mmCIF file of C-alpha atoms in Angstrom:
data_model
loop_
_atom_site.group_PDB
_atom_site.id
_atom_site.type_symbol
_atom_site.label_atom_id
_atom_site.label_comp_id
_atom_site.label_asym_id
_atom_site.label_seq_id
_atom_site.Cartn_x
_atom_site.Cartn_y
_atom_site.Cartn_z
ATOM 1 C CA UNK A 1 113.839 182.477 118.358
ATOM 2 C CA UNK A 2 114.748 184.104 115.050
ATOM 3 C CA UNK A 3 111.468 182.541 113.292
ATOM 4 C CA UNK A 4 109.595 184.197 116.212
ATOM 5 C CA UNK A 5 111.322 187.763 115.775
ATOM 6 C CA UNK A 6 110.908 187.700 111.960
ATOM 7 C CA UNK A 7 107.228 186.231 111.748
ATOM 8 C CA UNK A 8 105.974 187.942 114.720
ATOM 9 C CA UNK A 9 108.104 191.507 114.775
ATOM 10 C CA UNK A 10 109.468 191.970 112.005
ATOM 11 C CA UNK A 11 106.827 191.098 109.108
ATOM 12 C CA UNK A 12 104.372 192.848 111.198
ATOM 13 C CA UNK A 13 106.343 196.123 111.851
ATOM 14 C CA UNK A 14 106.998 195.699 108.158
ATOM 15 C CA UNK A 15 103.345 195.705 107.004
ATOM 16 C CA UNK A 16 102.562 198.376 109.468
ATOM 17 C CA UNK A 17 105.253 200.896 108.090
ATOM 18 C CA UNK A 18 104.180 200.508 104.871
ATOM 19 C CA UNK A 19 100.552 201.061 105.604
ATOM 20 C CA UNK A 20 101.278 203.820 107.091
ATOM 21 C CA UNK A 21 102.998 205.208 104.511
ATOM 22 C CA UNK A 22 100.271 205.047 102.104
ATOM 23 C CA UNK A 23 98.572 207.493 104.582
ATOM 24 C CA UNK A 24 101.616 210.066 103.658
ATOM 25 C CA UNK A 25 101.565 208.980 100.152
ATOM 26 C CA UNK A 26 99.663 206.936 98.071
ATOM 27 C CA UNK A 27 102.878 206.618 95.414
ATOM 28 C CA UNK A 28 104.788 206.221 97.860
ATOM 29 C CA UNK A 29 103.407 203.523 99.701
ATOM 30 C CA UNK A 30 102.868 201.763 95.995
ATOM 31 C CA UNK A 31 106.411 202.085 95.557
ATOM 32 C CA UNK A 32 107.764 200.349 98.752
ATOM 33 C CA UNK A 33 105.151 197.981 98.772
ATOM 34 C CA UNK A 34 106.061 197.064 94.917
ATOM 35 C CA UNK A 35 109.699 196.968 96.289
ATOM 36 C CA UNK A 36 108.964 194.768 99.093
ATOM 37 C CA UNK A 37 106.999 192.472 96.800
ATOM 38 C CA UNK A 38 109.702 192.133 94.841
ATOM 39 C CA UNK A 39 112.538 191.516 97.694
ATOM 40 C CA UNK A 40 110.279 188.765 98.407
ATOM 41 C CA UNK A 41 109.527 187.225 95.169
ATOM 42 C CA UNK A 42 113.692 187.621 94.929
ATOM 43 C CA UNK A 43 113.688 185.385 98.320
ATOM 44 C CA UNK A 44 111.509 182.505 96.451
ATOM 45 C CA UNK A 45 113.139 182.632 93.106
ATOM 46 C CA UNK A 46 116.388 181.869 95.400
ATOM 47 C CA UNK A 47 115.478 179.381 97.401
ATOM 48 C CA UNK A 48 114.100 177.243 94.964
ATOM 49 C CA UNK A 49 114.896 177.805 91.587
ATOM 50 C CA UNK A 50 118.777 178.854 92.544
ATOM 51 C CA UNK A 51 119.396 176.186 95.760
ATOM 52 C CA UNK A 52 119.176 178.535 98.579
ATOM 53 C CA UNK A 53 117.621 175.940 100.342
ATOM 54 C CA UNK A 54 120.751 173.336 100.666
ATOM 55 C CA UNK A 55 122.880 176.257 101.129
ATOM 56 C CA UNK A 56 120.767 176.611 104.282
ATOM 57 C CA UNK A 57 120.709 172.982 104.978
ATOM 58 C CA UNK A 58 122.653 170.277 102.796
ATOM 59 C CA UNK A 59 121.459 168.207 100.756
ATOM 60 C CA UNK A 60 123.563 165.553 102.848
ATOM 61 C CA UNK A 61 122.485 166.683 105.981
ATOM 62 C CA UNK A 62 118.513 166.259 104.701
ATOM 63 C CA UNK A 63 119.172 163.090 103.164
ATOM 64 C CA UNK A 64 120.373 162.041 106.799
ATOM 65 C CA UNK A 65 117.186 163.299 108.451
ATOM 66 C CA UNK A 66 115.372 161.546 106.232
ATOM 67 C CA UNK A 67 117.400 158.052 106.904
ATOM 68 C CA UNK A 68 116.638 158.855 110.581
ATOM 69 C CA UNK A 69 113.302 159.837 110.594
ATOM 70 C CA UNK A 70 112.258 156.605 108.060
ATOM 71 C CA UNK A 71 114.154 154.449 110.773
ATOM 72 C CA UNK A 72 112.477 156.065 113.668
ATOM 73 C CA UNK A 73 109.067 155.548 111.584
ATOM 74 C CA UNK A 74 109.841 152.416 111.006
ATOM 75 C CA UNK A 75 109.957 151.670 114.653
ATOM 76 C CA UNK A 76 106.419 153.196 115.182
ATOM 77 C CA UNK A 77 105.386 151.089 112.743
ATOM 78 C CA UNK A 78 106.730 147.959 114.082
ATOM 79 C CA UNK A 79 105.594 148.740 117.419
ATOM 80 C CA UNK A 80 101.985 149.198 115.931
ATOM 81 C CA UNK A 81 101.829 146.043 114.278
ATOM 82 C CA UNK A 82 102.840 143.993 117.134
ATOM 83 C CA UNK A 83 99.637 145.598 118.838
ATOM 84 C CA UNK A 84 97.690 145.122 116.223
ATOM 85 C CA UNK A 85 98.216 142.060 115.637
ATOM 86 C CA UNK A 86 97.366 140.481 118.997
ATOM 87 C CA UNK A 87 95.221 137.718 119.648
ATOM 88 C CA UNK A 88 91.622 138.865 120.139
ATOM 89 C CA UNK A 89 90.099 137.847 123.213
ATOM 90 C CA UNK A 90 86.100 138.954 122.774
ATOM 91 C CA UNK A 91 84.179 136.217 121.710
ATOM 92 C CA UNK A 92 82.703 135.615 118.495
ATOM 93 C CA UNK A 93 79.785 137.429 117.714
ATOM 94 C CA UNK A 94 76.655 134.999 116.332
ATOM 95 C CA UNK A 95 74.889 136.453 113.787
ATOM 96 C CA UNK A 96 70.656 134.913 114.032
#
């Protein structure tokens, strides 16, 4: 729900202010959208560079989704094989 309000509200309503802001003013609008570059360039440099991301979601609690979602793979995988690996029953084609 919140990746809905911020991607689809939000970001929009966002863009939208600021374009109309360069209708009021041009410096303006360069301004804010400079600004709002930067506020988002900030956001990056956080999350990766400075570990924003595990304080999100921990490193344990990734490295425990991972476990589970090799396991569960795993399964698919096995279950695949088995299929794949039954006997044939077409005949032999003869090659004249």
């Amino acid at each position: 729900l919140i990746y809905i309000l911020v991607m689809f509200v939000a970001v929009p309503g966002i863009c939208l202010l600021i374009s109309l802001l360069y209708s009021a003013s041009v410096a303006g609008g360069v301004v804010v959208t400079l600004l709002f570059l930067g506020v988002v360039a900030g956001l990056i440099f956080w999350w990766v560079k400075l570990g924003g991301c595990y304080k999100v979601v921990s490193l344990e609690e990734r490295e425990a989704r991972k476990a589970e979602m090799e396991q569960e793979m795993g399964e698919v995988k096995d279950a695949a094989g088995v299929a794949a690996e039954a006997p044939n029953d077409a005949a032999p084609s003869q090659e004249v």
